[in-house]
Amino acid sequence: MSAAGTQSETLEFQAEVQQLLNLMIHSVYSNREVFLRELISNASDAIDKLRFEALQDESLFEEDPELKIRVTHDPEARTVTVVDNGIGMSRDDVIENLGTIAHSGTRRFLEQLTGDQSKDAQLIGQFGVGFYSAFVVADRVEVYTRKAGAPASAGVLWRSDGQGAYTVDTIERPERGTTVVLHLPESQQEFCDDTRLRNIIRKYSDHISVPIEMPQAQAGDEGEQEADAWEVVNRASALWMRPKSEISEADYKELYKHVAHDFDDPLTWVHNHVEGRQAYVSLLYIPKRPPFDLYEQKPAHGIKLYVRRVFITEDTEHLLPRYLRFVRGVIDSDDLPLNISREMLQHNPMIASIRSASVKRILDRLERMADNEPETYAEFWQAFGRVFKEGVAEDPSNSERIAKLLRFSSTYEEKETPDVSLDDYVGRMKEGQDKIYYVTAESFNAARNSPHLEVFRRYGVEVLLLPDPVDEWLVAHLQEYDGKSLVSVAKGELDLEALGEEEEGEKEEREQKEKTYEELCNRLKEALGDRVNEVRVSHRLTDSPTCLVVGEYDFGMGMQRLLQAAGHQLPTGKPTLEINPDHAIIQHLQAEPQQRFEDWALTLYEQALLAEGGQLEDPAAYVKRVNGLLAG
Ligand code: ADP
């Protein structure tokens, strides 16, 4: 096979690729026909890339300027072949693209796999396996390719049976672009069928904007087929340019799968033809589920930017803010210069105005969804709420609209699934209540069981439960909603009158207790030294003996830990220890002799710290101390 001068090399797949391949080969894939959609999607991307590069260097078209994809089959040889005259690949490209997975987050994605094939098959769909889906139907795959502009002698042949290794050869290949040949086992014979292939292409790839050609269907007798008669099987026009009324739901969904590299349908989309000072089309999708790399710095996919139907770049930074980084889609501008570079996107005023209009359209869509389809909105929130919340800080110009769309858990029904809006909360506020109360914690249960909530429960005042790390940022930026300030239940002095409903005589009783326990507070402060700023009688507690409170303008304890973990020096003050005068331990402490008093003081402080989700400096000493006290 290898002629003189060719270089044949057998290489092993990167471990992650082999893992994926095994999954592909062995997973009971209900929808095997999507292999063709994936290969055509890659071919179309390769043609997009060529068209873009040819803007700078027309010679890349070589003698073959008509960009197209061809699909053929050979029932005798049992092959299906996909050919494109796109950008093609060099030998290095082939090894890099078909032997490894460059996506950041791949390893983490693979760790999520459960071994349960149907669940894993879904996850694989989200990951977007693309080329490797060839192995769902083929037991052997060959890729012949040559990069545009390279000499015919720089052709490459890649071959593999998907079992651990692949071979790369250098070959002569006069044609630019890529030919993928799938060798099907007998069990997959059904795909070697003209009608079947046409139907698959119409079903999944109609939206592809380059022509997809197949040999003209034979009319009548054998042998009459013209040697080179092809016909275009798809509509071959940019879907997003068509009037909305002419686009079916199915068309929208298939385009989504192509641009988002997702196997699942989108949750929703917004499609706009914009005229006027700037003309462009935007078609933006919200996925159903988070992409695997939602929290990576450099996500693999984003918004495809086109200028007058020519693909320019896939942008993940400039066309939308980061808190909407889960949105996928296409923006096609009539007015941007064709030679716009990625760097130019950053400072281009047209891009800035497309961006702010796109944000508004997405917020509009979400608002309508929240009002009219609360169940769909709940799905959205479940998938993307955490990321969306970043918007309060990131996008001050829209922060009111974003705040309206936020959903929280609260003490109202104590549901872990966040479904309380700030408007719901405000609508339930008690008479005289003028603040929105929240508690941050490290988990839903920690928030729900926080000692700080005790007095709020007693007065029947609702508190928002905020268990995400990002919530700390959220409340740092969202100080007010609907004229009411957001207040942490764990900060500063509580204004009980603001909670309303203080019963007759309660105030006097409180003041009396403060007096009675003043001396105890002083002794505790002395025992705790500079661990705490102050010790005082609490009005928050009904069940717990103690809790820790930070200053009104300090970071919450959780945020302090986050910042410290990130290596920040904090200028914040020490917390205050509050004691519950109605608690048996506190009452008992009044009479405790000095030698055990210090153990009690430390233990109460450390328990309050634990209840906050904090960590003890010396857990073993704590256990010893508690055991000493238990032993009496
Ligand atoms: P994805 O398309 O999601 O990046 P794939 O596994 O489908 O992942 O493909 C990996 C890479 O291989 C592509 O990003 C592309 O660079 C390259 N590739 C695949 N098919 C072709 C093709 N027909 N022409 C040129 N390059 C291709």
PDB file of C-alpha atoms in Angstrom, residues 300-495:
ATOM      1  CA  ALA A 300     -15.662  25.120  22.973  1.00  0.00           C
ATOM      2  CA  HIS A 301     -18.703  26.685  21.343  1.00  0.00           C
ATOM      3  CA  GLY A 302     -20.550  29.955  21.238  1.00  0.00           C
ATOM      4  CA  ILE A 303     -22.188  32.160  18.634  1.00  0.00           C
ATOM      5  CA  LYS A 304     -21.341  31.702  14.970  1.00  0.00           C
ATOM      6  CA  LEU A 305     -20.727  35.076  13.385  1.00  0.00           C
ATOM      7  CA  TYR A 306     -21.410  35.406   9.658  1.00  0.00           C
ATOM      8  CA  VAL A 307     -21.020  38.419   7.423  1.00  0.00           C
ATOM      9  CA  ARG A 308     -23.324  38.242   4.414  1.00  0.00           C
ATOM     10  CA  ARG A 309     -23.571  34.453   4.718  1.00  0.00           C
ATOM     11  CA  VAL A 310     -19.796  33.989   5.020  1.00  0.00           C
ATOM     12  CA  PHE A 311     -18.807  32.335   8.274  1.00  0.00           C
ATOM     13  CA  ILE A 312     -16.259  34.492  10.107  1.00  0.00           C
ATOM     14  CA  THR A 313     -15.679  32.994  13.521  1.00  0.00           C
ATOM     15  CA  GLU A 314     -17.265  31.218  16.422  1.00  0.00           C
ATOM     16  CA  ASP A 315     -17.266  33.772  19.181  1.00  0.00           C
ATOM     17  CA  THR A 316     -17.430  33.037  22.892  1.00  0.00           C
ATOM     18  CA  GLU A 317     -16.591  36.466  24.312  1.00  0.00           C
ATOM     19  CA  HIS A 318     -17.829  39.475  22.389  1.00  0.00           C
ATOM     20  CA  LEU A 319     -21.293  38.782  21.075  1.00  0.00           C
ATOM     21  CA  LEU A 320     -22.811  37.964  24.446  1.00  0.00           C
ATOM     22  CA  PRO A 321     -21.861  38.612  28.071  1.00  0.00           C
ATOM     23  CA  ARG A 322     -20.486  35.750  30.128  1.00  0.00           C
ATOM     24  CA  TYR A 323     -23.655  35.170  32.118  1.00  0.00           C
ATOM     25  CA  LEU A 324     -25.368  34.212  28.855  1.00  0.00           C
ATOM     26  CA  ARG A 325     -22.537  31.951  27.754  1.00  0.00           C
ATOM     27  CA  PHE A 326     -24.907  29.001  27.426  1.00  0.00           C
ATOM     28  CA  VAL A 327     -26.686  30.655  24.483  1.00  0.00           C
ATOM     29  CA  ARG A 328     -25.861  29.216  21.062  1.00  0.00           C
ATOM     30  CA  GLY A 329     -26.746  30.422  17.616  1.00  0.00           C
ATOM     31  CA  VAL A 330     -25.978  32.480  14.568  1.00  0.00           C
ATOM     32  CA  ILE A 331     -25.593  36.179  13.930  1.00  0.00           C
ATOM     33  CA  ASP A 332     -25.322  37.186  10.289  1.00  0.00           C
ATOM     34  CA  SER A 333     -24.512  40.839   9.634  1.00  0.00           C
ATOM     35  CA  ASP A 334     -24.962  42.721   6.375  1.00  0.00           C
ATOM     36  CA  ASP A 335     -22.847  45.652   7.462  1.00  0.00           C
ATOM     37  CA  LEU A 336     -19.722  44.381   9.171  1.00  0.00           C
ATOM     38  CA  PRO A 337     -16.631  44.284   6.985  1.00  0.00           C
ATOM     39  CA  LEU A 338     -15.851  40.831   5.615  1.00  0.00           C
ATOM     40  CA  ASN A 339     -12.275  41.140   6.759  1.00  0.00           C
ATOM     41  CA  ILE A 340     -13.207  41.709  10.405  1.00  0.00           C
ATOM     42  CA  SER A 341     -10.752  39.876  12.618  1.00  0.00           C
ATOM     43  CA  ARG A 342     -11.395  38.340  16.003  1.00  0.00           C
ATOM     44  CA  GLU A 343      -9.398  41.148  17.606  1.00  0.00           C
ATOM     45  CA  MET A 344     -11.554  43.762  15.930  1.00  0.00           C
ATOM     46  CA  LEU A 345     -14.707  42.312  17.464  1.00  0.00           C
ATOM     47  CA  GLN A 346     -13.750  43.722  20.817  1.00  0.00           C
ATOM     48  CA  HIS A 347     -13.935  47.381  19.899  1.00  0.00           C
ATOM     49  CA  ASN A 348     -16.421  47.383  17.093  1.00  0.00           C
ATOM     50  CA  PRO A 349     -19.457  49.598  17.831  1.00  0.00           C
ATOM     51  CA  MET A 350     -21.677  47.486  15.567  1.00  0.00           C
ATOM     52  CA  ILE A 351     -20.779  44.400  17.563  1.00  0.00           C
ATOM     53  CA  ALA A 352     -21.544  46.295  20.768  1.00  0.00           C
ATOM     54  CA  SER A 353     -24.992  47.233  19.548  1.00  0.00           C
ATOM     55  CA  ILE A 354     -25.746  43.721  18.249  1.00  0.00           C
ATOM     56  CA  ARG A 355     -24.676  42.437  21.632  1.00  0.00           C
ATOM     57  CA  SER A 356     -26.902  44.685  23.687  1.00  0.00           C
ATOM     58  CA  ALA A 357     -29.886  44.060  21.411  1.00  0.00           C
ATOM     59  CA  SER A 358     -29.259  40.299  21.642  1.00  0.00           C
ATOM     60  CA  VAL A 359     -29.174  40.452  25.435  1.00  0.00           C
ATOM     61  CA  LYS A 360     -32.500  42.290  25.412  1.00  0.00           C
ATOM     62  CA  ARG A 361     -34.059  39.694  23.120  1.00  0.00           C
ATOM     63  CA  ILE A 362     -32.952  36.869  25.360  1.00  0.00           C
ATOM     64  CA  LEU A 363     -34.236  38.655  28.455  1.00  0.00           C
ATOM     65  CA  ASP A 364     -37.549  39.323  26.653  1.00  0.00           C
ATOM     66  CA  ARG A 365     -37.840  35.664  25.813  1.00  0.00           C
ATOM     67  CA  LEU A 366     -37.051  34.615  29.371  1.00  0.00           C
ATOM     68  CA  GLU A 367     -39.569  37.071  30.786  1.00  0.00           C
ATOM     69  CA  ARG A 368     -42.286  35.739  28.527  1.00  0.00           C
ATOM     70  CA  MET A 369     -41.329  32.216  29.483  1.00  0.00           C
ATOM     71  CA  ALA A 370     -41.372  33.017  33.194  1.00  0.00           C
ATOM     72  CA  ASP A 371     -44.839  34.574  32.851  1.00  0.00           C
ATOM     73  CA  ASN A 372     -46.489  32.134  30.488  1.00  0.00           C
ATOM     74  CA  GLU A 373     -44.631  28.838  30.756  1.00  0.00           C
ATOM     75  CA  PRO A 374     -43.469  28.550  34.360  1.00  0.00           C
ATOM     76  CA  GLU A 375     -42.577  24.890  33.933  1.00  0.00           C
ATOM     77  CA  THR A 376     -40.266  25.581  31.016  1.00  0.00           C
ATOM     78  CA  TYR A 377     -38.810  28.460  32.977  1.00  0.00           C
ATOM     79  CA  ALA A 378     -38.152  26.144  35.914  1.00  0.00           C
ATOM     80  CA  GLU A 379     -36.271  23.878  33.514  1.00  0.00           C
ATOM     81  CA  PHE A 380     -34.243  26.835  32.332  1.00  0.00           C
ATOM     82  CA  TRP A 381     -33.489  27.880  35.883  1.00  0.00           C
ATOM     83  CA  GLN A 382     -32.459  24.403  36.896  1.00  0.00           C
ATOM     84  CA  ALA A 383     -30.002  24.231  34.004  1.00  0.00           C
ATOM     85  CA  PHE A 384     -28.632  27.762  33.928  1.00  0.00           C
ATOM     86  CA  GLY A 385     -29.780  29.670  37.018  1.00  0.00           C
ATOM     87  CA  ARG A 386     -26.339  29.589  38.583  1.00  0.00           C
ATOM     88  CA  VAL A 387     -24.707  31.136  35.571  1.00  0.00           C
ATOM     89  CA  PHE A 388     -27.523  33.562  34.924  1.00  0.00           C
ATOM     90  CA  LYS A 389     -27.189  34.959  38.468  1.00  0.00           C
ATOM     91  CA  GLU A 390     -23.731  36.261  37.561  1.00  0.00           C
ATOM     92  CA  GLY A 391     -25.580  38.790  35.432  1.00  0.00           C
ATOM     93  CA  VAL A 392     -26.607  40.896  38.414  1.00  0.00           C
ATOM     94  CA  ALA A 393     -22.956  41.796  38.902  1.00  0.00           C
ATOM     95  CA  GLU A 394     -21.842  41.617  35.292  1.00  0.00           C
ATOM     96  CA  ASP A 395     -24.575  43.606  33.615  1.00  0.00           C
ATOM     97  CA  PRO A 396     -25.684  46.558  35.784  1.00  0.00           C
ATOM     98  CA  SER A 397     -27.619  48.089  32.889  1.00  0.00           C
ATOM     99  CA  ASN A 398     -30.018  45.126  32.945  1.00  0.00           C
ATOM    100  CA  SER A 399     -29.770  44.247  36.603  1.00  0.00           C
ATOM    101  CA  GLU A 400     -33.417  45.065  37.360  1.00  0.00           C
ATOM    102  CA  ARG A 401     -34.694  42.788  34.637  1.00  0.00           C
ATOM    103  CA  ILE A 402     -32.257  40.097  35.710  1.00  0.00           C
ATOM    104  CA  ALA A 403     -33.319  40.457  39.355  1.00  0.00           C
ATOM    105  CA  LYS A 404     -36.948  39.925  38.364  1.00  0.00           C
ATOM    106  CA  LEU A 405     -35.954  36.660  36.707  1.00  0.00           C
ATOM    107  CA  LEU A 406     -34.062  35.281  39.696  1.00  0.00           C
ATOM    108  CA  ARG A 407     -35.492  32.293  41.536  1.00  0.00           C
ATOM    109  CA  PHE A 408     -34.676  31.235  45.089  1.00  0.00           C
ATOM    110  CA  SER A 409     -35.500  28.671  47.695  1.00  0.00           C
ATOM    111  CA  SER A 410     -37.078  30.186  50.773  1.00  0.00           C
ATOM    112  CA  THR A 411     -38.471  29.328  54.163  1.00  0.00           C
ATOM    113  CA  TYR A 412     -41.959  29.783  52.685  1.00  0.00           C
ATOM    114  CA  GLU A 413     -42.216  26.234  51.434  1.00  0.00           C
ATOM    115  CA  GLU A 414     -38.647  25.083  51.995  1.00  0.00           C
ATOM    116  CA  LYS A 415     -38.399  23.546  48.555  1.00  0.00           C
ATOM    117  CA  GLU A 416     -34.879  22.796  47.451  1.00  0.00           C
ATOM    118  CA  THR A 417     -35.797  23.594  43.848  1.00  0.00           C
ATOM    119  CA  PRO A 418     -35.648  27.371  43.685  1.00  0.00           C
ATOM    120  CA  ASP A 419     -39.001  28.736  42.567  1.00  0.00           C
ATOM    121  CA  VAL A 420     -39.529  31.916  44.604  1.00  0.00           C
ATOM    122  CA  SER A 421     -39.117  35.185  42.711  1.00  0.00           C
ATOM    123  CA  LEU A 422     -38.377  38.459  44.459  1.00  0.00           C
ATOM    124  CA  ASP A 423     -41.857  39.594  43.446  1.00  0.00           C
ATOM    125  CA  ASP A 424     -43.340  36.527  45.157  1.00  0.00           C
ATOM    126  CA  TYR A 425     -41.362  37.412  48.265  1.00  0.00           C
ATOM    127  CA  VAL A 426     -42.352  41.068  48.254  1.00  0.00           C
ATOM    128  CA  GLY A 427     -45.986  40.079  47.728  1.00  0.00           C
ATOM    129  CA  ARG A 428     -45.856  37.986  50.913  1.00  0.00           C
ATOM    130  CA  MET A 429     -44.024  40.515  53.087  1.00  0.00           C
ATOM    131  CA  LYS A 430     -45.651  41.166  56.421  1.00  0.00           C
ATOM    132  CA  GLU A 431     -47.147  44.478  57.284  1.00  0.00           C
ATOM    133  CA  GLY A 432     -44.423  46.745  58.579  1.00  0.00           C
ATOM    134  CA  GLN A 433     -41.676  44.570  57.091  1.00  0.00           C
ATOM    135  CA  ASP A 434     -39.473  46.737  54.910  1.00  0.00           C
ATOM    136  CA  LYS A 435     -36.566  44.440  54.124  1.00  0.00           C
ATOM    137  CA  ILE A 436     -35.920  41.296  52.116  1.00  0.00           C
ATOM    138  CA  TYR A 437     -34.131  38.814  54.350  1.00  0.00           C
ATOM    139  CA  TYR A 438     -31.765  36.090  53.194  1.00  0.00           C
ATOM    140  CA  VAL A 439     -29.324  33.615  54.633  1.00  0.00           C
ATOM    141  CA  THR A 440     -26.275  32.332  52.751  1.00  0.00           C
ATOM    142  CA  ALA A 441     -24.829  28.922  53.514  1.00  0.00           C
ATOM    143  CA  GLU A 442     -22.890  26.102  51.939  1.00  0.00           C
ATOM    144  CA  SER A 443     -25.846  23.856  51.217  1.00  0.00           C
ATOM    145  CA  PHE A 444     -29.608  23.984  51.149  1.00  0.00           C
ATOM    146  CA  ASN A 445     -29.825  22.088  54.430  1.00  0.00           C
ATOM    147  CA  ALA A 446     -27.244  24.280  56.133  1.00  0.00           C
ATOM    148  CA  ALA A 447     -29.237  27.327  55.053  1.00  0.00           C
ATOM    149  CA  ARG A 448     -32.537  25.844  56.140  1.00  0.00           C
ATOM    150  CA  ASN A 449     -31.212  24.848  59.552  1.00  0.00           C
ATOM    151  CA  SER A 450     -29.241  27.986  60.230  1.00  0.00           C
ATOM    152  CA  PRO A 451     -29.722  29.188  63.834  1.00  0.00           C
ATOM    153  CA  HIS A 452     -30.144  32.689  62.451  1.00  0.00           C
ATOM    154  CA  LEU A 453     -33.573  31.757  61.146  1.00  0.00           C
ATOM    155  CA  GLU A 454     -35.050  30.953  64.530  1.00  0.00           C
ATOM    156  CA  VAL A 455     -36.508  34.355  65.307  1.00  0.00           C
ATOM    157  CA  PHE A 456     -37.763  34.737  61.733  1.00  0.00           C
ATOM    158  CA  ARG A 457     -39.647  31.489  62.051  1.00  0.00           C
ATOM    159  CA  ARG A 458     -41.114  32.674  65.308  1.00  0.00           C
ATOM    160  CA  TYR A 459     -42.437  35.845  63.711  1.00  0.00           C
ATOM    161  CA  GLY A 460     -43.409  34.057  60.499  1.00  0.00           C
ATOM    162  CA  VAL A 461     -41.122  36.199  58.343  1.00  0.00           C
ATOM    163  CA  GLU A 462     -39.981  34.580  55.104  1.00  0.00           C
ATOM    164  CA  VAL A 463     -36.232  34.276  54.483  1.00  0.00           C
ATOM    165  CA  LEU A 464     -34.564  33.457  51.166  1.00  0.00           C
ATOM    166  CA  LEU A 465     -32.213  30.480  51.382  1.00  0.00           C
ATOM    167  CA  LEU A 466     -29.058  31.002  49.316  1.00  0.00           C
ATOM    168  CA  PRO A 467     -26.832  27.936  49.106  1.00  0.00           C
ATOM    169  CA  ASP A 468     -24.679  28.672  45.997  1.00  0.00           C
ATOM    170  CA  PRO A 469     -21.214  30.197  46.270  1.00  0.00           C
ATOM    171  CA  VAL A 470     -22.269  32.632  43.547  1.00  0.00           C
ATOM    172  CA  ASP A 471     -25.093  33.857  45.808  1.00  0.00           C
ATOM    173  CA  GLU A 472     -22.535  35.697  47.914  1.00  0.00           C
ATOM    174  CA  TRP A 473     -21.570  37.714  44.846  1.00  0.00           C
ATOM    175  CA  LEU A 474     -25.182  38.132  43.949  1.00  0.00           C
ATOM    176  CA  VAL A 475     -26.171  39.745  47.244  1.00  0.00           C
ATOM    177  CA  ALA A 476     -23.003  41.828  47.262  1.00  0.00           C
ATOM    178  CA  HIS A 477     -24.323  43.434  44.047  1.00  0.00           C
ATOM    179  CA  LEU A 478     -28.056  43.305  44.561  1.00  0.00           C
ATOM    180  CA  GLN A 479     -28.539  45.593  47.501  1.00  0.00           C
ATOM    181  CA  GLU A 480     -32.092  46.559  46.741  1.00  0.00           C
ATOM    182  CA  TYR A 481     -35.153  45.309  44.957  1.00  0.00           C
ATOM    183  CA  ASP A 482     -38.381  47.222  44.487  1.00  0.00           C
ATOM    184  CA  GLY A 483     -37.142  49.828  46.969  1.00  0.00           C
ATOM    185  CA  LYS A 484     -36.478  47.238  49.680  1.00  0.00           C
ATOM    186  CA  SER A 485     -32.993  46.476  50.830  1.00  0.00           C
ATOM    187  CA  LEU A 486     -31.715  42.919  50.911  1.00  0.00           C
ATOM    188  CA  VAL A 487     -30.426  42.092  54.369  1.00  0.00           C
ATOM    189  CA  SER A 488     -28.541  39.081  55.646  1.00  0.00           C
ATOM    190  CA  VAL A 489     -30.071  37.511  58.728  1.00  0.00           C
ATOM    191  CA  ALA A 490     -26.517  36.876  59.922  1.00  0.00           C
ATOM    192  CA  LYS A 491     -25.259  40.440  59.790  1.00  0.00           C
ATOM    193  CA  GLY A 492     -25.409  43.346  62.180  1.00  0.00           C
ATOM    194  CA  GLU A 493     -27.984  44.024  64.859  1.00  0.00           C
ATOM    195  CA  LEU A 494     -31.465  42.781  64.130  1.00  0.00           C
ATOM    196  CA  ASP A 495     -34.149  45.385  64.070  1.00  0.00           C
TER     197      ASP A 495
END
